[in-house]
Structure formats: structure tokens, C-alpha cells
Amino acid sequence: MTQTQPETSIQEAVQQKVTDHLAVIYPGHDCPAIARQLLKLMRLDEDCQSPLAHKNLWDQTDMMVITYANTILKENQHPLETLHHFLKTHFTMLINSVHILPFFPYSSDDGFSVIDYKKVNPELGDWSDILRISTDFHLMADLVINHCSAQHQWFVNFQEGKSPGRDYFFTVDPNEDLSGIVRPRTTPLLRSISNGEETKYVWCTFGPDQVDLDFRNPRVLMEIVDIIRLYLDMGVRIFRMDAVAFVWKRIGSSCINLDETHEIVRLLRTLIEHADPNAVIITETNIPNRENLTYFGNANEAHCIYNFSLPPLLVHTLVSGNCRHLKSWLMSMPPAQNGTTYFNFIASHDGIGLRPAEGLLSEEEQEALIQTMENFGGKISWRALDDGNKKPYEINIALFDALKGTTAGEDQWQIERFICAHVIMLALEGIPAFYLHSLVGTTNDYQRMHEHGHNRAINRRQWQEAELNRKIADRKSHHHQVFYQLRNLIQIRREQPAFHPNATQFTLHLGDQIFAFWRQSMDRRQSIFCLNNISDEPQVVLLSSINLIGTEHWKDLISNEFFDDMSASVTLEPYQTLWITNRW
């Protein structure tokens, strides 16, 4: 018989674990005292639970929709209420999780320059709206911990020499050698602040309105932990750690992915999972693939990492008609340990990142991709290099428009190509996440881009609920076609154990025009062979080439076609997918 561990010993063990984390981050500080403070802020001194190691907190029914709170509007109604109604109407029993992008008061960057972490933007609703959504969906919220708004009270206090805030921000001597710093923007790294007596230079990784917090001060860590506790109380189950790779700075280094950064992630993981063993941490690290993978740690950092290389590689595959690089990347991806998995997305509120394609696509291939996206109406955002030059950072375009053709130009296969992209995402190892605009086939919004003055707004349209519902209902509309095809595919995926996020995955080799892989359920009873024609020409596949077992009965889950003759061949039309399985 297993004995329940006494609560006091759990608390003691957690306090020691937190103290050990802190010793790495803050050598020379009174780490046991800081640990006691953190446990008190998280209320772990009152209720401390024991998470199970390597437990998968997800299965094949888990899927997420990513959206701004005010993507869908209705007159005289809070946007959060309108969003809740839209999601319940269209996705109940299909998509069980929602990522609501920053819903706090903000000053810029569509929410990621937070003025007050503890309030809901009154233009969107209030905490009661958040709580209601969290009762119907697993809720993911952003933990924007690298920086806050220059209008946050902490920064106002910093400028006036008051607390809290007086020592919350990272300052540096501008004469230091900062040439090796990795930047995601072209704006100046430092912002000067003068109070008439002295001038300070504050660090701004993402721009002058987003001022970097200084985690060298343990009080900053305590403020963040206090915020985390509030979010848990308000129903947040999934924490998206925004731009977490940049949180620790050390002059003379690249100031990205430092050891202290990883230790902070491990510390927050320890605190969060002992407060709620079902809570999940996802790291948002838009960086090259090898660096991104490090945020799994040894299954002790992020539960999930954003699969940032998937969007640029998949778009490149579909517009070039060649899956060589996508296939090589898939073979290189290590299976996630139980208790961790990949977070798969192919469109988001940001652009198609190019840094995650570094080392995977050649310079010439990236140039061809950029040129094709510009031909389809996309825009390019840039980042600064340490030599003063700039380099493309991301492509800003609605995914539906990104796939309106190939490198040869626009064609008639836009919807089929768009659906193919999502079918691939749905079948890959990991949890799939749909940008709301992709679910309804939203196109480039040039008016919003010009009104807001930045490229990312091209893919952040706001819909009136009634108008969007009319378009979804109109059978002649591409919105209708996209919406209902994706709903059908989501429903199919939910019922397949072989699509569990941690089910076995192997890459198949069927040429450069067929992107193929095999999934097998964790109990080994179900196999699914996923064959995707990623070209604009029909492709013939011999069934014998995928080693279907002749003693089994095989069926395509999408078309319901049966395959009994193992010596036969099958023709895949342009951008067609087969999910061939032995269990249905």
C-alpha cells in the first residue's frame, strides 16, 4: 500500500528545491529566506501538492485556439463575452483550450506592453469574464515577464526614485561593449532617462515602450510570482512565458538563453506545479531550433515548447513543392519525453519567424520564400545585427494569403493547399494550435495595418460577430469551406489514439513531393500512415512502399476509402492527404 507523504515533508522538500534553484540564480543572497517568501506568495505554505513526474497532462483531444480578446466584436457587449459566446457556439466538444492574448491594460504592441498585470483591460471585460471562459475551456494566458510598459507604475516610480520600482529595471553604462547582444528588433537597445540630476540608460529589448525588468533583484521575481498566483486564482491553467529567453542579462554575453534564464524557468515550474499539478508551462522562444529545444530541460523546464521551425518550413514546403527540408527537420526532432510535448502552430498573431529557419533553409531559399510572400501581399519585419546591419526577422502575412500559390505564382489550389498545411499540423507529434483567423480563412487586412502603423497588424483583423457568422454560413464563401473542412478534420483527430501528442512518430521516405510519416498509439494497437501530397501535381504511391500489414484491414479516415490490395497503388491529387489506419 502506498503511503501518502505528510504535507509538512512535501513543503520542506519544495522549500529545499526552491532554495536550490535560487542558489544558482542568486549566489550570495539569503536564498532560504527568499524561498520562504516565494512559497508564501504562492500559498504553498498552506496547500502544497505533489505533481507526478513525467505525467502527460494531455491527449489527442487537446487542441487550442489562439486569439485576441477583441478579435470578434458585438455592439454593446464586452469583447470577452462575445468571444466566449463564439467559441461555445462553434467549438464546444471540438477545441478544448483557448489562448487569449494579453488582456491587460497596455500602451503598445497590441497588449505585450503591460501597464498593469493584475487588471483586465476594461475595454475587454473583467475578471468575471475570464473566470467564465476558464470554466468552459482550458485557459492559456501570457506571462509577460521580460518587460513591462513604460507607463507601468513600477517604471513611473523608477523615474522618480520611489519604491516599488526604483531598482526593478536593468540599466547599463552605454560605454559598455554591447556588440554581441542578440536583438529581435531594429530599435535602439538603450533608452535614456534623466531626472535632472543624473541620466540612466535602461535596457529595452523590444523597443522604448517595453522596458526590461531586472531579475538580478529578487524583488522582481517575487512580483512575478505574486502575479502567477493571481492568474491561477482566476482560472489560468496554461502559462505562456513570453520572450522568456531574454530575461537574464550579462554584459559580455549574447544576453539570450543564459543559464540563469533556464534556472528561472525551472524555479517557476517548481512553484506552479506544486500549486496546481495540472498546470502547464509553455515557453515562447522564437529562436533557432537547437536553442529552442533546450527549454525542455530534462523534463523539468517547459512542459511544452513552441515548434517555431514548423511555420517557415511548412510554408516553404508548400510553395516550393518540395518537402526535403521539412522531412530532414522532422527526422532531427527528438521524441519528447513523457510529461513534455511540442506545441505545434503554423499561424499566430505574429509573423512567420525566419530565425527558426536558420540552419534549416539556405539564404537563397529564404530569399525565395520572402519574395514569394511579398508577391502574395506580405510584409517583412527586420532585426538588428551586431555589425549595425539588419536582417529579415519575420514575414507578416495571413496564412490563407501565404498559400494562395507557389513560387511560380498564384493558382487554383489555395484552399486545398491551406487545408493541407493544417492536416499536417494536426497529425504531427504534439498539441495543435489554430490561430482563430486561420479557422475562418481571414485574409490580409491592409486597412488595419496602415491604421496601426506596423506590419503585424496585417494578420490581426477584427470581425463583427454577425458578419463573420454570415460568411461562415455562406456555402459559396471560402470562409465556409475552410471552417467546415477544418472542423471535420479536428473531429477525426480527436478520436485517434495514434494522434496522442506523445505517440510514436517515424518519418517515411516517399520522395520529395510526398511528405509522409507514421504514428502509432501508445498501446501499439493503432497505426496511422499520414501521406501528404505537397505539390500541385497528382502523385502516385505504391501501398507496398509504406509496408501496410496484409493481415490488417486499412481505411483512409478522411475519405473513408478502404485499401485491401497491398500490391495496388493510390493516386493523391494536389495537396490531398490520406490518414490510412488499421483502427477506426
Coordinates of C-alpha atoms in Angstrom, one line a residue:
M1 CA 0.0 0.0 0.0
T2 CA 1.3 3.4 -0.9
Q3 CA 1.5 5.9 2.0
T4 CA 0.6 9.5 1.5
Q5 CA 3.5 11.8 2.0
P6 CA 2.9 14.1 5.0
E7 CA 2.1 17.6 3.9
T8 CA 4.9 19.1 6.1
S9 CA 7.5 17.0 4.4
I10 CA 6.2 18.0 1.0
Q11 CA 6.6 21.7 2.0
E12 CA 10.0 21.1 3.3
A13 CA 11.1 19.3 0.2
V14 CA 9.7 22.0 -2.0
Q15 CA 11.3 24.7 0.0
Q16 CA 14.7 23.0 -0.3
K17 CA 14.1 22.6 -4.1
V18 CA 13.3 26.2 -4.5
T19 CA 16.3 27.2 -2.3
D20 CA 18.5 25.1 -4.6
H21 CA 17.1 26.9 -7.7
L22 CA 17.7 30.3 -6.0
A23 CA 21.3 29.4 -5.1
V24 CA 22.0 29.1 -8.8
I25 CA 20.3 32.4 -9.7
Y26 CA 21.3 34.5 -6.6
P27 CA 24.6 33.3 -5.1
G28 CA 25.5 35.3 -2.1
H29 CA 21.8 36.1 -1.2
D30 CA 19.8 34.6 1.7
C31 CA 18.2 32.0 -0.5
P32 CA 16.3 30.1 2.2
A33 CA 14.6 33.4 3.2
I34 CA 13.7 34.2 -0.4
A35 CA 12.4 30.7 -0.8
R36 CA 10.1 31.1 2.2
Q37 CA 8.8 34.3 0.7
L38 CA 8.1 32.7 -2.6
L39 CA 6.2 29.8 -1.0
K40 CA 4.1 32.2 1.0
L41 CA 3.3 34.2 -2.1
M42 CA 2.2 31.1 -3.9
R43 CA 0.4 29.9 -0.7
L44 CA 2.4 26.7 -0.8
D45 CA 2.8 27.2 3.0
E46 CA -0.9 26.5 3.2
D47 CA -1.5 23.9 0.4
C48 CA 1.4 22.2 -1.3
Q49 CA 0.5 19.4 -3.8
S50 CA 2.7 16.7 -5.3
P51 CA 2.9 16.6 -9.2
L52 CA 3.6 13.3 -10.8
A53 CA 6.8 13.2 -12.8
H54 CA 6.6 12.5 -16.5
K55 CA 2.8 12.6 -16.4
N56 CA 1.2 13.6 -19.7
L57 CA -1.4 16.3 -19.0
W58 CA -2.9 16.0 -22.5
D59 CA -4.1 13.5 -25.1
Q60 CA -5.4 13.6 -28.7
T61 CA -8.5 15.5 -27.7
D62 CA -6.4 18.5 -26.7
M63 CA -6.3 21.4 -29.2
M64 CA -6.1 25.1 -28.8
V65 CA -7.4 28.2 -30.5
I66 CA -5.2 31.4 -30.3
T67 CA -7.0 34.8 -30.4
Y68 CA -7.1 38.3 -29.2
A69 CA -9.9 39.1 -26.8
N70 CA -11.3 41.6 -29.2
T71 CA -11.0 39.7 -32.5
I72 CA -14.8 39.3 -32.6
L73 CA -17.0 42.2 -31.7
K74 CA -20.7 42.8 -30.9
E75 CA -22.2 46.2 -30.2
N76 CA -22.9 46.9 -26.5
Q77 CA -21.1 43.7 -25.4
H78 CA -17.7 43.2 -23.8
P79 CA -15.4 41.5 -26.4
L80 CA -14.5 38.8 -23.9
E81 CA -18.2 37.9 -23.6
T82 CA -18.6 37.9 -27.4
L83 CA -15.5 35.7 -27.8
H84 CA -16.8 33.3 -25.2
H85 CA -20.1 33.0 -27.0
F86 CA -18.5 32.5 -30.4
L87 CA -16.2 29.7 -29.1
K88 CA -19.0 27.9 -27.3
T89 CA -21.2 28.2 -30.3
H90 CA -18.7 26.8 -32.8
F91 CA -16.1 24.7 -31.0
T92 CA -17.7 23.0 -28.0
M93 CA -16.6 19.4 -28.0
L94 CA -14.0 20.2 -30.7
I95 CA -11.4 22.5 -29.3
N96 CA -11.0 22.5 -25.5
S97 CA -8.3 25.1 -24.9
V98 CA -8.0 28.8 -25.7
H99 CA -5.1 31.2 -25.6
I100 CA -6.4 34.7 -25.1
L101 CA -3.5 37.0 -26.0
P102 CA -2.7 39.7 -23.4
F103 CA -6.0 41.0 -22.0
F104 CA -4.4 43.6 -19.6
P105 CA -4.2 47.4 -19.8
Y106 CA -1.4 48.2 -22.2
S107 CA 0.3 51.0 -24.0
S108 CA 1.6 49.4 -27.2
D109 CA 2.4 46.2 -29.1
D110 CA -1.3 45.0 -29.0
G111 CA -1.1 44.1 -25.4
F112 CA 2.5 43.0 -24.8
S113 CA 3.5 46.3 -23.2
V114 CA 1.6 45.7 -20.0
I115 CA 0.6 48.7 -17.8
D116 CA -1.0 46.6 -15.0
Y117 CA -0.6 42.8 -14.8
K118 CA -3.4 42.5 -12.2
K119 CA -6.2 44.1 -14.1
V120 CA -8.3 43.1 -17.1
N121 CA -8.4 45.9 -19.7
P122 CA -11.9 47.4 -19.0
E123 CA -12.4 47.8 -22.8
L124 CA -12.4 44.0 -23.0
G125 CA -14.3 43.0 -19.8
D126 CA -13.2 42.0 -16.3
W127 CA -12.0 39.0 -14.3
S128 CA -15.5 37.5 -14.1
D129 CA -15.4 37.1 -17.9
I130 CA -12.0 35.4 -17.7
L131 CA -13.4 33.1 -15.0
R132 CA -16.4 32.1 -17.1
I133 CA -14.2 31.3 -20.1
S134 CA -11.9 29.2 -17.9
T135 CA -14.9 27.1 -16.8
D136 CA -15.6 26.0 -20.4
F137 CA -12.0 25.9 -21.8
H138 CA -8.5 25.3 -20.6
L139 CA -7.3 28.9 -20.5
M140 CA -3.8 30.0 -21.5
A141 CA -2.6 33.5 -20.5
D142 CA 0.6 35.3 -21.3
L143 CA 3.2 35.8 -18.5
V144 CA 5.0 38.8 -20.0
I145 CA 7.9 38.7 -17.6
N146 CA 10.8 40.1 -19.7
H147 CA 9.5 43.7 -19.7
C148 CA 6.6 45.9 -18.8
S149 CA 5.2 49.1 -20.3
A150 CA 7.0 52.4 -19.7
Q151 CA 3.6 53.5 -18.3
H152 CA 3.6 50.8 -15.6
Q153 CA 3.6 52.3 -12.1
W154 CA 6.9 50.5 -11.4
F155 CA 8.6 52.5 -14.2
V156 CA 7.0 55.7 -13.2
N157 CA 8.4 55.1 -9.7
F158 CA 11.8 54.2 -11.2
Q159 CA 12.0 57.6 -12.8
E160 CA 11.0 59.3 -9.5
G161 CA 13.4 57.1 -7.4
K162 CA 10.5 55.6 -5.5
S163 CA 9.6 52.0 -4.5
P164 CA 8.3 49.7 -5.7
G165 CA 10.2 50.1 -8.9
R166 CA 13.2 52.2 -8.0
D167 CA 15.5 49.1 -8.6
Y168 CA 13.3 47.0 -10.8
F169 CA 14.8 47.8 -14.2
F170 CA 18.0 46.8 -16.0
T171 CA 20.3 49.8 -16.5
V172 CA 23.7 49.8 -18.2
D173 CA 26.6 52.1 -19.0
P174 CA 26.3 53.0 -22.7
N175 CA 30.0 52.8 -23.0
E176 CA 30.0 49.0 -22.4
D177 CA 30.6 46.8 -25.3
L178 CA 27.1 45.6 -26.3
S179 CA 28.0 44.4 -29.8
G180 CA 27.3 40.8 -29.1
I181 CA 23.7 41.3 -27.9
V182 CA 21.1 39.3 -29.8
R183 CA 18.2 41.6 -30.8
P184 CA 14.8 40.8 -32.3
R185 CA 14.2 44.5 -33.3
T186 CA 16.0 47.4 -35.0
T187 CA 15.1 50.0 -32.4
P188 CA 17.9 51.3 -30.0
L189 CA 18.7 48.9 -27.2
L190 CA 19.0 51.6 -24.6
R191 CA 16.6 54.4 -23.6
S192 CA 18.0 57.4 -21.6
I193 CA 16.1 58.6 -18.6
S194 CA 17.0 61.8 -16.8
N195 CA 15.7 63.2 -13.6
G196 CA 17.7 66.5 -13.9
E197 CA 20.5 65.2 -11.6
E198 CA 21.6 62.1 -13.4
T199 CA 20.9 60.1 -16.6
K200 CA 20.3 56.4 -16.6
Y201 CA 20.2 54.1 -19.6
V202 CA 17.5 51.4 -19.4
W203 CA 17.5 48.2 -21.4
C204 CA 14.7 47.8 -24.0
T205 CA 15.0 44.5 -25.9
F206 CA 11.8 45.1 -27.8
G207 CA 11.5 48.9 -28.0
P208 CA 11.4 52.1 -25.9
D209 CA 7.9 51.5 -24.6
Q210 CA 8.8 47.9 -23.4
V211 CA 11.3 48.3 -20.6
D212 CA 13.2 45.3 -19.4
L213 CA 12.9 44.1 -15.8
D214 CA 16.0 43.4 -13.8
F215 CA 15.8 39.8 -12.4
R216 CA 19.1 40.3 -10.6
N217 CA 16.8 41.9 -7.9
P218 CA 14.9 39.1 -6.1
R219 CA 12.0 41.5 -5.5
V220 CA 11.3 41.4 -9.2
L221 CA 11.0 37.7 -9.1
M222 CA 8.6 38.0 -6.1
E223 CA 6.4 40.4 -8.0
I224 CA 6.1 37.9 -10.9
V225 CA 5.3 35.0 -8.6
D226 CA 2.6 37.1 -6.9
I227 CA 1.1 37.7 -10.4
I228 CA 1.3 34.0 -11.2
R229 CA -0.7 33.2 -8.0
L230 CA -3.4 35.7 -9.1
Y231 CA -3.7 34.1 -12.6
L232 CA -4.1 30.6 -11.0
D233 CA -6.9 32.0 -8.8
M234 CA -8.5 33.5 -11.9
G235 CA -8.7 30.1 -13.7
V236 CA -5.5 30.2 -15.8
R237 CA -4.2 26.7 -16.3
I238 CA -1.6 27.2 -19.0
F239 CA 1.2 29.8 -18.7
R240 CA 2.8 31.1 -21.9
M241 CA 6.1 32.6 -20.9
D242 CA 6.5 35.4 -23.4
A243 CA 10.0 36.2 -24.7
V244 CA 11.5 34.3 -21.7
A245 CA 14.8 33.7 -23.5
F246 CA 15.8 37.3 -22.8
V247 CA 15.1 37.7 -19.1
W248 CA 18.6 37.5 -17.8
K249 CA 21.3 39.8 -19.0
R250 CA 25.1 39.6 -18.5
I251 CA 27.3 42.2 -20.1
G252 CA 29.8 40.5 -22.4
S253 CA 27.4 37.7 -23.4
S254 CA 24.7 37.5 -26.0
C255 CA 22.1 38.1 -23.3
I256 CA 19.9 35.3 -24.5
N257 CA 19.4 31.7 -23.2
L258 CA 21.7 32.2 -20.3
D259 CA 22.0 29.6 -17.5
E260 CA 20.1 31.9 -15.1
T261 CA 17.3 32.1 -17.6
H262 CA 16.9 28.3 -17.6
E263 CA 17.1 28.2 -13.9
I264 CA 14.3 30.8 -13.6
V265 CA 12.1 28.6 -15.8
R266 CA 12.9 25.6 -13.6
L267 CA 12.1 27.6 -10.5
L268 CA 8.7 28.9 -11.8
R269 CA 7.9 25.3 -13.0
T270 CA 8.5 24.0 -9.4
L271 CA 6.3 26.7 -7.9
I272 CA 3.5 26.4 -10.4
E273 CA 3.2 22.6 -10.5
H274 CA 3.2 22.3 -6.7
A275 CA 0.3 24.9 -6.6
D276 CA -1.6 23.1 -9.3
P277 CA -0.3 19.7 -10.6
N278 CA -2.4 20.1 -13.7
A279 CA -1.0 23.5 -14.7
V280 CA 1.2 23.7 -17.8
I281 CA 4.1 25.9 -18.8
I282 CA 4.8 26.8 -22.4
T283 CA 7.9 28.7 -23.4
E284 CA 7.7 31.2 -26.3
T285 CA 11.2 31.3 -27.6
N286 CA 11.4 32.5 -31.2
I287 CA 14.9 31.3 -31.8
P288 CA 16.9 28.7 -33.8
N289 CA 15.6 25.2 -33.4
R290 CA 18.6 23.8 -31.4
E291 CA 18.3 26.6 -28.9
N292 CA 14.6 26.2 -28.7
L293 CA 14.8 22.5 -27.8
T294 CA 16.9 23.3 -24.7
Y295 CA 13.8 24.7 -23.0
F296 CA 12.5 21.2 -22.3
G297 CA 15.5 20.9 -19.9
N298 CA 15.4 17.3 -18.5
A299 CA 11.6 17.4 -18.4
N300 CA 12.0 20.0 -15.6
E301 CA 11.6 23.3 -17.6
A302 CA 8.7 23.8 -20.0
H303 CA 6.0 21.2 -20.4
C304 CA 5.7 22.4 -24.0
I305 CA 7.8 24.4 -26.4
Y306 CA 6.5 26.3 -29.4
N307 CA 7.6 24.5 -32.5
F308 CA 8.8 27.7 -34.2
S309 CA 10.5 26.0 -37.1
L310 CA 7.3 24.4 -38.3
P311 CA 5.6 27.5 -39.8
P312 CA 8.5 28.7 -42.1
L313 CA 9.4 25.1 -43.1
L314 CA 5.9 24.1 -43.9
V315 CA 5.1 27.3 -45.9
H316 CA 8.4 26.8 -47.8
T317 CA 7.4 23.2 -48.5
L318 CA 4.0 24.0 -49.9
V319 CA 5.1 27.0 -52.1
S320 CA 8.2 25.1 -53.4
G321 CA 6.5 21.8 -53.8
N322 CA 9.5 20.0 -52.2
C323 CA 9.5 18.5 -48.7
R324 CA 13.2 17.7 -48.4
H325 CA 13.9 20.2 -45.7
L326 CA 10.7 19.6 -43.7
K327 CA 11.5 15.8 -43.8
S328 CA 15.1 16.3 -42.6
W329 CA 13.9 18.6 -39.8
L330 CA 11.3 16.1 -38.7
M331 CA 13.9 13.3 -38.6
S332 CA 16.1 15.5 -36.4
M333 CA 13.4 16.3 -33.8
P334 CA 13.9 14.2 -30.7
P335 CA 10.8 12.5 -29.3
A336 CA 9.5 14.5 -26.4
Q337 CA 9.8 12.7 -23.0
N338 CA 6.5 11.8 -21.3
G339 CA 5.4 14.9 -19.4
T340 CA 6.6 17.1 -22.2
T341 CA 5.5 17.7 -25.8
Y342 CA 5.6 20.1 -28.7
F343 CA 3.2 23.0 -29.2
N344 CA 2.5 23.0 -32.9
F345 CA 1.2 26.1 -34.7
I346 CA 1.5 27.4 -38.3
A347 CA -0.1 30.8 -37.9
S348 CA -0.2 33.3 -35.0
H349 CA -0.7 36.9 -34.1
D350 CA 2.9 37.5 -35.0
G351 CA 4.5 36.7 -38.4
I352 CA 6.2 33.7 -39.8
G353 CA 9.5 33.7 -38.0
L354 CA 12.7 33.4 -40.0
R355 CA 15.2 32.9 -37.2
P356 CA 13.8 29.4 -36.5
A357 CA 14.6 28.5 -40.2
E358 CA 18.3 29.5 -39.7
G359 CA 20.4 26.4 -40.4
L360 CA 17.4 24.7 -42.0
L361 CA 16.9 26.7 -45.1
S362 CA 19.7 28.2 -47.1
E363 CA 20.0 32.0 -47.6
E364 CA 18.8 31.5 -51.2
E365 CA 15.8 29.5 -50.1
Q366 CA 14.9 32.1 -47.5
E367 CA 15.1 34.8 -50.1
A368 CA 12.8 32.9 -52.5
L369 CA 10.3 32.4 -49.6
I370 CA 10.4 36.1 -48.8
Q371 CA 10.0 37.1 -52.4
T372 CA 7.0 34.7 -52.8
M373 CA 5.4 36.1 -49.7
E374 CA 5.8 39.6 -50.8
N375 CA 4.3 38.7 -54.2
F376 CA 1.2 37.5 -52.2
G377 CA 1.0 40.8 -50.3
G378 CA 3.1 40.0 -47.3
K379 CA 5.4 42.5 -45.5
I380 CA 8.8 41.9 -43.9
S381 CA 9.9 42.9 -40.3
W382 CA 13.6 43.2 -39.5
R383 CA 16.0 42.7 -36.7
A384 CA 19.3 44.4 -35.9
L385 CA 22.7 42.7 -36.2
D386 CA 25.7 43.4 -34.1
D387 CA 27.5 45.0 -37.0
G388 CA 24.8 47.6 -37.4
N389 CA 23.1 45.9 -40.4
K390 CA 19.7 44.5 -40.4
K391 CA 18.3 41.1 -41.4
P392 CA 14.7 39.8 -42.1
Y393 CA 13.2 38.6 -38.8
E394 CA 9.7 37.6 -39.8
I395 CA 7.2 37.6 -42.7
N396 CA 3.9 39.3 -41.9
I397 CA 1.0 37.8 -43.8
A398 CA -2.3 36.0 -43.2
L399 CA -1.6 32.3 -43.7
F400 CA -4.5 32.0 -46.1
D401 CA -2.8 34.5 -48.4
A402 CA 0.6 33.0 -47.9
L403 CA -0.7 29.8 -49.5
K404 CA -2.5 31.3 -52.5
G405 CA 0.1 29.9 -54.9
T406 CA 3.6 28.6 -55.3
T407 CA 6.9 30.2 -56.2
A408 CA 5.6 30.2 -59.8
G409 CA 2.7 32.5 -58.8
E410 CA -1.0 32.3 -57.8
D411 CA -3.1 29.3 -58.8
Q412 CA -6.4 27.5 -58.2
W413 CA -5.2 25.4 -55.3
Q414 CA -5.3 28.0 -52.5
I415 CA -7.9 26.3 -50.3
E416 CA -6.5 22.8 -50.8
R417 CA -3.0 24.0 -50.0
F418 CA -4.3 25.8 -46.9
I419 CA -6.1 22.7 -45.7
C420 CA -3.1 20.5 -46.4
A421 CA -1.0 22.7 -44.1
H422 CA -3.4 22.2 -41.2
V423 CA -3.9 18.5 -41.8
I424 CA -0.1 18.1 -41.5
M425 CA -0.1 20.1 -38.2
L426 CA -3.0 18.0 -36.8
A427 CA -1.2 14.8 -37.4
L428 CA 2.3 15.6 -36.1
E429 CA 3.6 14.7 -32.6
G430 CA 2.5 17.5 -30.3
I431 CA -0.6 19.6 -29.4
P432 CA -2.0 21.6 -32.4
A433 CA -3.0 25.2 -32.0
F434 CA -5.1 27.1 -34.5
Y435 CA -4.9 30.9 -34.9
L436 CA -8.6 31.9 -34.9
H437 CA -8.2 33.8 -38.2
S438 CA -7.0 30.5 -39.8
L439 CA -10.0 28.6 -38.7
V440 CA -12.2 31.1 -40.6
G441 CA -9.8 31.8 -43.6
T442 CA -9.2 35.5 -42.8
T443 CA -7.2 37.3 -45.5
N444 CA -4.6 40.2 -45.3
D445 CA -6.0 43.3 -43.6
Y446 CA -4.2 46.2 -45.2
Q447 CA -6.5 48.8 -43.7
R448 CA -5.7 47.7 -40.1
M449 CA -2.0 47.6 -40.9
H450 CA -2.0 51.2 -42.2
E451 CA -4.1 52.4 -39.3
H452 CA -1.8 50.8 -36.7
G453 CA 1.4 51.6 -38.5
H454 CA 3.1 48.2 -38.0
N455 CA 3.3 45.2 -40.3
R456 CA 1.9 42.6 -37.8
A457 CA -1.5 44.2 -37.9
I458 CA -2.0 42.7 -41.3
N459 CA -3.0 39.5 -39.6
R460 CA -5.0 40.9 -36.7
R461 CA -8.4 41.7 -38.3
Q462 CA -11.3 42.4 -36.1
W463 CA -14.6 40.8 -37.1
Q464 CA -18.1 41.8 -36.3
E465 CA -19.7 38.6 -35.0
A466 CA -22.8 38.9 -37.2
E467 CA -20.7 39.4 -40.3
L468 CA -18.4 36.5 -39.6
N469 CA -21.3 34.2 -38.8
R470 CA -22.8 35.1 -42.2
K471 CA -19.6 34.3 -44.0
I472 CA -19.3 31.0 -42.2
A473 CA -22.8 30.1 -43.2
D474 CA -22.4 31.2 -46.9
R475 CA -21.7 27.9 -48.7
K476 CA -20.1 29.8 -51.6
S477 CA -17.7 31.6 -49.3
H478 CA -14.1 30.3 -48.8
H479 CA -14.7 31.1 -45.1
H480 CA -17.4 28.4 -45.1
Q481 CA -15.2 25.8 -46.9
V482 CA -12.2 26.4 -44.7
F483 CA -14.3 26.4 -41.5
Y484 CA -16.2 23.2 -42.1
Q485 CA -13.3 21.2 -43.5
L486 CA -11.1 22.1 -40.5
R487 CA -14.0 21.2 -38.1
N488 CA -14.3 17.8 -39.7
L489 CA -10.6 17.1 -39.5
I490 CA -10.5 18.2 -35.9
Q491 CA -13.3 15.8 -35.1
I492 CA -11.5 12.9 -36.8
R493 CA -8.2 13.7 -35.0
R494 CA -9.9 13.7 -31.5
E495 CA -10.9 10.0 -31.9
Q496 CA -7.5 8.6 -32.9
P497 CA -5.2 7.3 -30.1
A498 CA -2.3 7.3 -32.6
F499 CA -2.6 11.1 -32.6
H500 CA -1.8 11.4 -28.9
P501 CA 0.8 14.2 -28.6
N502 CA 3.3 11.6 -27.3
A503 CA 2.5 8.7 -29.6
T504 CA 5.4 7.3 -31.7
Q505 CA 6.3 9.1 -34.9
F506 CA 8.6 8.0 -37.7
T507 CA 9.4 9.8 -40.9
L508 CA 8.7 7.9 -44.2
H509 CA 10.7 8.4 -47.4
L510 CA 8.4 8.6 -50.4
G511 CA 10.1 11.2 -52.5
D512 CA 10.2 15.0 -52.3
Q513 CA 6.6 15.5 -53.2
I514 CA 5.0 13.3 -50.6
F515 CA 5.6 14.3 -47.0
A516 CA 4.8 11.2 -45.1
F517 CA 5.1 9.9 -41.5
W518 CA 3.8 7.1 -39.4
R519 CA 2.1 7.5 -36.0
Q520 CA 1.5 4.6 -33.6
S521 CA -0.7 4.8 -30.5
M522 CA 1.0 4.3 -27.1
D523 CA -0.7 0.9 -26.6
R524 CA 0.6 0.0 -30.2
R525 CA -2.9 -1.0 -31.3
Q526 CA -3.5 1.7 -33.8
S527 CA -1.2 2.8 -36.7
I528 CA -1.9 5.8 -38.9
F529 CA 0.2 6.4 -42.1
C530 CA -0.1 10.1 -42.9
L531 CA 0.6 10.7 -46.7
N532 CA 0.5 14.4 -47.8
N533 CA 0.9 15.4 -51.4
I534 CA 2.6 18.8 -51.0
S535 CA 2.8 19.5 -54.7
D536 CA 0.4 20.9 -57.4
E537 CA 0.6 17.7 -59.4
P538 CA -1.0 14.3 -58.8
Q539 CA 1.4 11.8 -57.1
V540 CA 1.2 8.0 -57.2
V541 CA 2.2 6.0 -54.2
L542 CA 2.6 2.2 -54.1
L543 CA 0.8 0.8 -51.0
S544 CA 3.7 -1.7 -50.7
S545 CA 6.1 1.2 -50.2
I546 CA 4.5 2.1 -46.8
N547 CA 4.6 -1.5 -45.5
L548 CA 0.9 -1.9 -44.7
I549 CA 0.5 -5.3 -43.0
G550 CA -1.6 -7.5 -45.3
T551 CA -3.4 -9.3 -42.4
E552 CA -4.9 -6.0 -41.3
H553 CA -7.8 -4.0 -42.8
W554 CA -6.9 -0.4 -43.8
K555 CA -9.0 2.6 -44.3
D556 CA -8.4 6.3 -45.0
L557 CA -10.0 8.3 -42.2
I558 CA -10.6 11.3 -44.3
S559 CA -12.2 9.9 -47.5
N560 CA -13.4 6.6 -45.9
E561 CA -11.8 4.7 -48.8
F562 CA -10.7 1.1 -48.0
F563 CA -7.4 -0.5 -49.0
D564 CA -7.4 -4.3 -49.3
D565 CA -4.9 -4.9 -52.2
M566 CA -1.5 -4.3 -50.8
S567 CA 0.1 -4.5 -54.3
A568 CA -2.1 -1.7 -55.6
S569 CA -1.2 2.0 -55.9
V570 CA -3.1 5.1 -54.9
T571 CA -3.1 8.5 -56.6
L572 CA -3.1 11.6 -54.4
E573 CA -4.5 14.7 -56.0
P574 CA -2.7 18.0 -55.5
Y575 CA -2.5 18.8 -51.7
Q576 CA -4.5 15.7 -50.8
T577 CA -3.9 13.9 -47.5
L578 CA -4.5 10.3 -46.6
W579 CA -4.7 9.1 -43.0
I580 CA -4.5 5.3 -43.5
T581 CA -5.3 3.4 -40.3
N582 CA -6.0 -0.1 -39.1
R583 CA -8.4 1.0 -36.4
W584 CA -11.4 3.2 -36.7

